[in-house]
CSV table of C-alpha atoms and ligand atoms in Angstrom, one decimal:
chain,number,residue,atom,x,y,z
A,1,SER,CA,59.7,104.8,66.1
A,2,GLY,CA,57.3,103.6,69.6
A,3,GLY,CA,59.7,106.9,71.6
A,4,VAL,CA,57.2,107.8,74.8
A,5,PHE,CA,57.7,104.2,74.8
A,6,TYR,CA,61.0,104.2,75.5
A,7,GLU,CA,60.2,107.9,78.1
A,8,ARG,CA,58.7,105.6,80.3
A,9,TYR,CA,58.6,103.2,83.4
A,10,HIS,CA,57.3,99.5,82.9
A,11,SER,CA,56.2,96.7,85.0
A,12,LEU,CA,57.4,93.2,84.3
A,13,GLU,CA,54.6,92.0,82.3
A,14,ASP,CA,55.0,94.6,79.8
A,15,ILE,CA,58.9,94.5,79.9
A,16,TYR,CA,58.4,90.9,79.4
A,17,TYR,CA,56.2,91.7,76.3
A,18,TRP,CA,58.5,94.0,75.2
A,19,ILE,CA,62.2,91.6,75.3
A,20,ASN,CA,59.0,88.6,73.2
A,21,LYS,CA,58.7,91.7,71.2
A,22,THR,CA,61.2,92.7,69.5
A,23,ASN,CA,63.2,89.4,69.7
A,24,GLN,CA,59.8,88.7,66.9
A,25,ASP,CA,60.4,92.6,65.0
A,26,HIS,CA,64.3,92.0,64.2
A,27,SER,CA,65.4,88.7,64.4
A,28,ASP,CA,68.0,89.0,62.4
A,29,MET,CA,70.0,90.8,64.9
A,30,VAL,CA,68.4,89.2,67.9
A,31,LYS,CA,68.5,86.3,69.5
A,32,ILE,CA,66.6,85.2,72.9
A,33,ILE,CA,69.0,83.1,75.7
A,34,LEU,CA,67.0,81.3,78.5
A,35,ILE,CA,70.3,82.0,81.6
A,36,GLY,CA,68.1,80.6,84.7
A,37,SER,CA,64.8,81.5,86.6
A,38,SER,CA,64.3,84.1,89.9
A,39,SER,CA,64.1,82.6,93.3
A,40,GLU,CA,60.1,82.9,92.2
A,41,LYS,CA,61.0,81.3,89.0
A,42,ARG,CA,60.4,84.3,86.9
A,43,PRO,CA,62.8,84.0,83.6
A,44,LEU,CA,65.7,85.0,82.7
A,45,TYR,CA,66.1,86.3,79.7
A,46,VAL,CA,68.7,87.4,77.7
A,47,ILE,CA,68.7,89.1,74.3
A,48,LYS,CA,71.5,88.9,72.1
A,49,LEU,CA,72.4,91.4,69.4
A,50,SER,CA,74.5,90.5,66.6
A,51,GLY,CA,75.3,92.5,64.0
A,52,ARG,CA,74.1,90.7,60.2
A,53,ARG,CA,78.2,90.0,59.7
A,54,ASP,CA,79.4,86.7,60.4
A,55,GLU,CA,79.9,85.2,64.2
A,56,VAL,CA,82.5,87.2,65.7
A,57,LYS,CA,85.4,86.8,68.3
A,58,ARG,CA,83.9,89.5,71.5
A,59,ALA,CA,80.8,89.9,73.3
A,60,MET,CA,80.0,92.6,75.3
A,61,TRP,CA,77.5,91.8,78.9
A,62,LEU,CA,75.1,94.8,80.1
A,63,ASP,CA,72.9,93.7,82.8
A,64,CYS,CA,70.1,96.0,84.7
A,65,GLY,CA,68.4,96.3,87.2
A,66,ILE,CA,70.1,93.9,89.8
A,67,HIS,CA,68.4,96.2,92.2
A,68,ALA,CA,64.7,96.6,92.4
A,69,ARG,CA,63.6,100.2,93.2
A,70,GLU,CA,66.4,101.4,90.3
A,71,TRP,CA,64.0,101.8,87.7
A,72,ILE,CA,66.6,103.9,85.3
A,73,ALA,CA,68.6,101.1,85.0
A,74,PRO,CA,65.8,98.7,83.0
A,75,ALA,CA,65.0,101.8,81.3
A,76,PHE,CA,68.1,102.2,79.6
A,77,CYS,CA,68.7,98.2,78.9
A,78,MET,CA,65.6,98.8,77.0
A,79,TRP,CA,66.7,102.4,75.8
A,80,PHE,CA,70.4,100.7,74.6
A,81,VAL,CA,68.1,97.5,72.9
A,82,LYS,CA,66.3,100.1,70.8
A,83,TYR,CA,69.0,103.0,69.8
A,84,ALA,CA,71.4,99.2,68.8
A,85,ILE,CA,68.7,98.6,66.6
A,86,GLU,CA,67.6,101.7,65.3
A,87,PHE,CA,71.0,103.1,65.0
A,88,TYR,CA,72.4,99.7,63.7
A,89,ASN,CA,74.2,100.7,59.8
A,90,GLN,CA,73.1,104.3,60.9
A,91,ASN,CA,75.1,105.6,63.3
A,92,THR,CA,79.3,104.3,62.7
A,93,GLU,CA,80.0,104.3,66.6
A,94,ILE,CA,76.2,101.2,66.6
A,95,THR,CA,78.1,99.5,63.5
A,96,GLU,CA,81.4,99.6,65.2
A,97,MET,CA,80.1,97.8,67.9
A,98,LEU,CA,78.1,95.4,66.5
A,99,ASN,CA,80.1,94.8,63.3
A,100,ASN,CA,82.6,93.9,66.2
A,101,MET,CA,81.0,92.9,68.9
A,102,ASP,CA,78.3,90.1,69.8
A,103,ILE,CA,76.5,91.9,72.9
A,104,TYR,CA,74.0,90.4,76.0
A,105,VAL,CA,71.9,92.2,77.1
A,106,LEU,CA,70.3,91.3,80.4
A,107,THR,CA,67.2,93.6,80.8
A,108,VAL,CA,65.7,92.6,84.8
A,109,MET,CA,68.3,90.5,86.5
A,110,ASN,CA,65.6,90.8,89.6
A,111,PRO,CA,62.3,89.9,87.8
A,112,ASP,CA,60.8,89.2,91.6
A,113,GLY,CA,62.3,92.3,93.1
A,114,TYR,CA,61.0,94.6,90.1
A,115,LYS,CA,57.8,93.4,90.2
A,116,TYR,CA,57.7,93.3,94.2
A,117,THR,CA,58.7,97.8,93.7
A,118,TRP,CA,55.2,98.4,91.5
A,119,THR,CA,53.1,96.1,94.2
A,120,THR,CA,54.4,97.0,97.5
A,121,ASP,CA,57.7,98.6,98.5
A,122,ARG,CA,58.7,101.1,95.9
A,123,MET,CA,61.8,100.7,97.8
A,124,TRP,CA,62.7,97.7,97.6
A,125,ARG,CA,66.3,96.7,97.2
A,126,LYS,CA,67.4,93.0,97.3
A,127,ASN,CA,65.7,89.6,95.5
A,128,ARG,CA,62.4,87.9,97.3
A,129,SER,CA,64.2,85.2,98.3
A,130,VAL,CA,63.7,83.6,101.5
A,131,ASN,CA,65.6,83.2,104.5
A,132,LYS,CA,65.5,80.1,107.0
A,133,ASP,CA,65.0,81.3,110.2
A,134,SER,CA,63.8,85.4,109.5
A,135,GLU,CA,61.0,86.7,108.6
A,136,CYS,CA,62.6,89.2,106.4
A,137,ALA,CA,63.5,87.9,102.7
A,138,GLY,CA,65.9,89.1,100.3
A,139,ALA,CA,69.6,89.3,99.2
A,140,ASP,CA,71.4,92.0,98.0
A,141,LEU,CA,72.7,90.1,94.5
A,142,ASN,CA,75.2,92.8,93.9
A,143,ARG,CA,77.0,91.2,97.3
A,144,ASN,CA,76.1,87.1,96.6
A,145,PHE,CA,79.0,87.2,94.1
A,146,ASP,CA,82.4,84.7,95.0
A,147,ALA,CA,84.7,88.5,95.7
A,148,ASN,CA,85.8,88.9,99.5
A,149,TRP,CA,82.3,87.9,100.0
A,150,CYS,CA,80.0,89.1,103.5
A,151,THR,CA,83.5,91.0,104.8
A,152,THR,CA,83.1,95.0,105.2
A,153,GLY,CA,80.9,96.7,103.0
A,154,ALA,CA,78.0,93.7,103.2
A,155,SER,CA,75.9,93.1,106.2
A,156,SER,CA,75.3,88.7,107.6
A,157,ASN,CA,71.6,90.0,109.0
A,158,PRO,CA,68.5,88.7,106.8
A,159,CYS,CA,66.3,91.9,107.3
A,160,ASP,CA,69.4,94.1,106.1
A,161,PRO,CA,69.6,96.2,102.3
A,162,THR,CA,73.5,94.7,101.9
A,163,TYR,CA,72.5,90.8,103.0
A,164,CYS,CA,75.1,88.9,101.4
A,165,GLY,CA,73.0,85.9,101.1
A,166,GLN,CA,73.6,82.6,103.0
A,167,PHE,CA,76.9,82.3,100.5
A,168,PRO,CA,78.6,82.6,97.5
A,169,GLU,CA,75.9,82.3,94.9
A,170,SER,CA,73.3,81.6,97.2
A,171,GLU,CA,70.5,82.9,94.8
A,172,PRO,CA,69.3,81.6,91.5
A,173,GLU,CA,70.1,85.5,89.7
A,174,THR,CA,73.5,85.3,91.0
A,175,GLN,CA,73.8,82.0,89.6
A,176,ALA,CA,72.7,82.2,86.8
A,177,VAL,CA,74.5,85.3,85.3
A,178,ALA,CA,77.6,83.7,87.0
A,179,GLN,CA,77.3,80.8,85.1
A,180,PHE,CA,76.9,82.6,82.0
A,181,LEU,CA,79.7,84.1,82.7
A,182,ARG,CA,82.1,81.8,83.2
A,183,SER,CA,81.4,79.8,80.2
A,184,HIS,CA,81.7,82.9,77.9
A,185,LYS,CA,84.6,84.2,79.5
A,186,ASP,CA,87.0,84.1,76.8
A,187,THR,CA,84.9,86.1,74.6
A,188,VAL,CA,83.0,88.2,76.6
A,189,LYS,CA,85.8,91.3,77.2
A,190,LEU,CA,83.8,93.8,79.1
A,191,TYR,CA,81.1,94.0,81.4
A,192,LEU,CA,79.0,96.7,82.4
A,193,SER,CA,76.5,96.8,85.3
A,194,ILE,CA,73.6,99.5,85.0
A,195,HIS,CA,72.6,100.6,88.2
A,196,SER,CA,71.1,104.2,89.9
A,197,TYR,CA,71.7,107.2,92.0
A,198,SER,CA,74.2,109.6,92.2
A,199,GLN,CA,76.2,109.8,88.3
A,200,MET,CA,79.3,107.9,88.7
A,201,LEU,CA,81.2,105.5,86.5
A,202,LEU,CA,83.0,102.8,88.5
A,203,PHE,CA,85.8,99.7,88.0
A,204,PRO,CA,87.7,97.0,90.5
A,205,TYR,CA,88.1,97.1,92.8
A,206,SER,CA,84.8,97.6,95.9
A,207,CYS,CA,85.7,95.0,97.1
A,208,SER,CA,89.0,96.3,99.0
A,209,TYR,CA,91.0,99.3,97.8
A,210,ASP,CA,93.6,97.2,96.2
A,211,GLU,CA,94.2,98.9,92.8
A,212,ALA,CA,93.0,97.0,89.5
A,213,PRO,CA,96.5,95.9,87.6
A,214,ASN,CA,95.3,97.6,84.8
A,215,HIS,CA,93.9,100.9,87.1
A,216,ASN,CA,95.3,104.1,85.1
A,217,GLU,CA,93.4,102.5,82.1
A,218,LEU,CA,90.2,102.3,83.3
A,219,PHE,CA,90.5,105.1,84.8
A,220,GLU,CA,92.2,107.2,81.7
A,221,LEU,CA,88.5,105.9,80.3
A,222,VAL,CA,86.1,106.8,83.0
A,223,LYS,CA,87.4,109.6,82.5
A,224,GLU,CA,87.5,110.5,79.0
A,225,ALA,CA,83.7,109.3,79.1
A,226,SER,CA,83.2,111.6,82.8
A,227,THR,CA,84.5,114.8,80.4
A,228,LYS,CA,82.5,113.6,77.3
A,229,ILE,CA,79.3,113.9,79.4
A,230,ARG,CA,79.5,117.1,80.8
A,231,ARG,CA,80.4,118.8,77.5
A,232,TYR,CA,77.8,117.2,76.2
A,233,TYR,CA,75.5,117.0,78.6
A,234,ARG,CA,76.5,120.1,80.6
A,235,ASN,CA,76.5,117.2,82.9
A,236,ILE,CA,78.7,115.8,86.3
A,237,TYR,CA,80.0,112.3,86.6
A,238,LYS,CA,82.1,111.0,89.6
A,239,TYR,CA,84.5,108.6,88.0
A,240,GLY,CA,86.9,105.7,89.8
A,241,PRO,CA,87.3,102.7,91.6
A,242,GLY,CA,84.7,101.8,93.5
A,243,ALA,CA,85.9,101.6,97.2
A,244,LYS,CA,87.6,104.6,97.4
A,245,THR,CA,84.8,106.0,94.5
A,246,ILE,CA,81.6,105.4,96.4
A,247,TYR,CA,82.1,103.1,99.4
A,248,LEU,CA,83.9,99.3,100.5
A,249,ALA,CA,81.3,97.2,98.6
A,250,PRO,CA,82.4,93.5,98.3
A,251,GLY,CA,80.6,90.3,97.0
A,252,GLY,CA,80.2,92.6,93.8
A,253,SER,CA,79.3,91.1,90.5
A,254,ASP,CA,81.9,93.3,88.4
A,255,ASP,CA,84.3,92.8,91.1
A,256,TRP,CA,83.8,89.2,90.3
A,257,ALA,CA,83.8,89.2,86.4
A,258,TYR,CA,87.0,91.7,86.5
A,259,ASN,CA,88.8,88.3,89.1
A,260,LEU,CA,87.0,85.7,86.8
A,261,GLY,CA,89.8,88.0,83.9
A,262,ILE,CA,86.7,89.9,81.8
A,263,LYS,CA,89.6,93.1,82.6
A,264,TYR,CA,86.9,95.6,81.2
A,265,SER,CA,84.6,95.7,83.9
A,266,PHE,CA,82.3,98.9,85.3
A,267,THR,CA,79.5,100.1,87.4
A,268,PHE,CA,78.0,103.0,86.4
A,269,GLU,CA,75.5,104.7,89.0
A,270,LEU,CA,73.3,106.6,86.8
A,271,GLN,CA,70.9,110.0,87.6
A,272,ASP,CA,70.4,111.8,89.6
A,273,ARG,CA,72.1,113.0,92.7
A,274,GLY,CA,69.8,112.8,95.2
A,275,ARG,CA,66.6,115.4,94.6
A,276,TYR,CA,64.5,112.2,93.2
A,277,GLY,CA,67.3,109.5,93.5
A,278,PHE,CA,65.4,105.6,92.5
A,279,LEU,CA,62.7,108.1,91.7
A,280,LEU,CA,63.5,109.7,89.1
A,281,PRO,CA,60.4,111.2,87.6
A,282,PRO,CA,60.2,109.6,83.3
A,283,SER,CA,60.8,113.2,81.9
A,284,PHE,CA,64.5,112.2,83.0
A,285,ILE,CA,64.4,109.3,81.3
A,286,PRO,CA,66.1,110.6,77.5
A,287,GLN,CA,69.0,112.3,79.0
A,288,ALA,CA,70.1,110.1,81.9
A,289,CYS,CA,69.8,107.8,79.1
A,290,ASN,CA,71.2,109.2,76.4
A,291,GLU,CA,74.4,110.1,79.6
A,292,ALA,CA,75.2,105.9,79.7
A,293,LEU,CA,74.9,105.6,76.0
A,294,LEU,CA,77.7,108.4,75.1
A,295,ALA,CA,79.7,106.7,78.8
A,296,SER,CA,78.9,103.3,77.2
A,297,LYS,CA,80.0,103.8,73.3
A,298,ILE,CA,82.9,105.3,74.1
A,299,ILE,CA,84.2,101.8,76.8
A,300,ALA,CA,83.3,100.5,74.2
A,301,LEU,CA,84.7,101.6,71.6
A,302,HIS,CA,88.3,101.3,73.4
A,303,VAL,CA,88.0,97.5,74.5
A,304,ILE,CA,87.3,96.7,70.5
A,305,LYS,CA,90.9,99.0,69.8
A,306,ASN,CA,92.4,96.5,72.8
A,307,THR,CA,91.4,93.3,73.4
B,1,LIG,N1,80.8,96.1,92.6
B,1,LIG,C1,79.7,97.4,93.7
B,1,LIG,C2,79.6,98.8,93.0
B,1,LIG,C3,80.3,100.0,93.3
B,1,LIG,C4,79.0,100.2,95.4
B,1,LIG,C5,77.5,100.0,93.7
B,1,LIG,C6,75.9,100.5,94.0
B,1,LIG,C7,75.5,100.1,93.4
B,1,LIG,SE1,73.6,100.8,94.4
B,1,LIG,C8,75.7,98.6,95.8
B,1,LIG,O1,75.4,98.2,94.6
B,1,LIG,O2,76.3,99.6,96.6
B,2,LIG,ZN1,72.3,99.2,92.8
B,3,LIG,ZN1,73.0,102.7,93.6
């Protein structure tokens, strides 16, 4: 239903409206949790999806839109929510997922930045916090988490796109997510952060070249996901630990979640590989989202079997 709605990019206002409508239309499966607010005081709403069963002992976290210009990411979070609601009790994998884990979805982690890309600068990446002693605004929320904070791969210059912020969790958006995950760390078993572009399935560490203790297990998972995407959608996704596969990137949400104890932690870079980059046309939304959905299912079902 409303298929064409999910094949378009939406303004921040439309996304807030959609969150509210989804909650109203599916109150049996959906709860809205306010986890905090952005630096410009916009609400950070998490959609909690639950199967119609009683309490489950596991949960997964999915965030999109940490980087403002990566519009395909919030489009995927919306696609994922619609698919989960529509195919629960129809599709076996989705039914197994929702019967065994609650799913927390933060559709737009950086609403101020997302709004800014619609009104002012389509290529903006950071949030919109005011940096004292600088005329440049914003910090890179994916360099602001407490994981080797502000080492190589981040900048301490407020004018740079990878500015790490004043200190770890200096940004309200980072604080809100970190606080929520700390208070749910006993149930959240899987962390997924959605970005674009370059078609990669990444896992810790990006903040250093160290190998994660369960590196082999994580590697096999993204290898299987990449293989299936290639087989079903004829598209190529690279995969591996972040530092080696893309670049050194300290202060990232996935590394921090991993160190918190969420041993299944991933960052997806969705379509494409540079032809359109961040300006991926809406006609590419269905395939990009189906590729990410396939990878998410493979990983989620593995986590259910192994936790
Ligand atoms: N947590 C770092 C994962 C690897 C880098 C991901 C990209 C997404 Se645009 C970045 O934050 O630069
Ligand atoms: Zn990104
Ligand atoms: Zn990216």
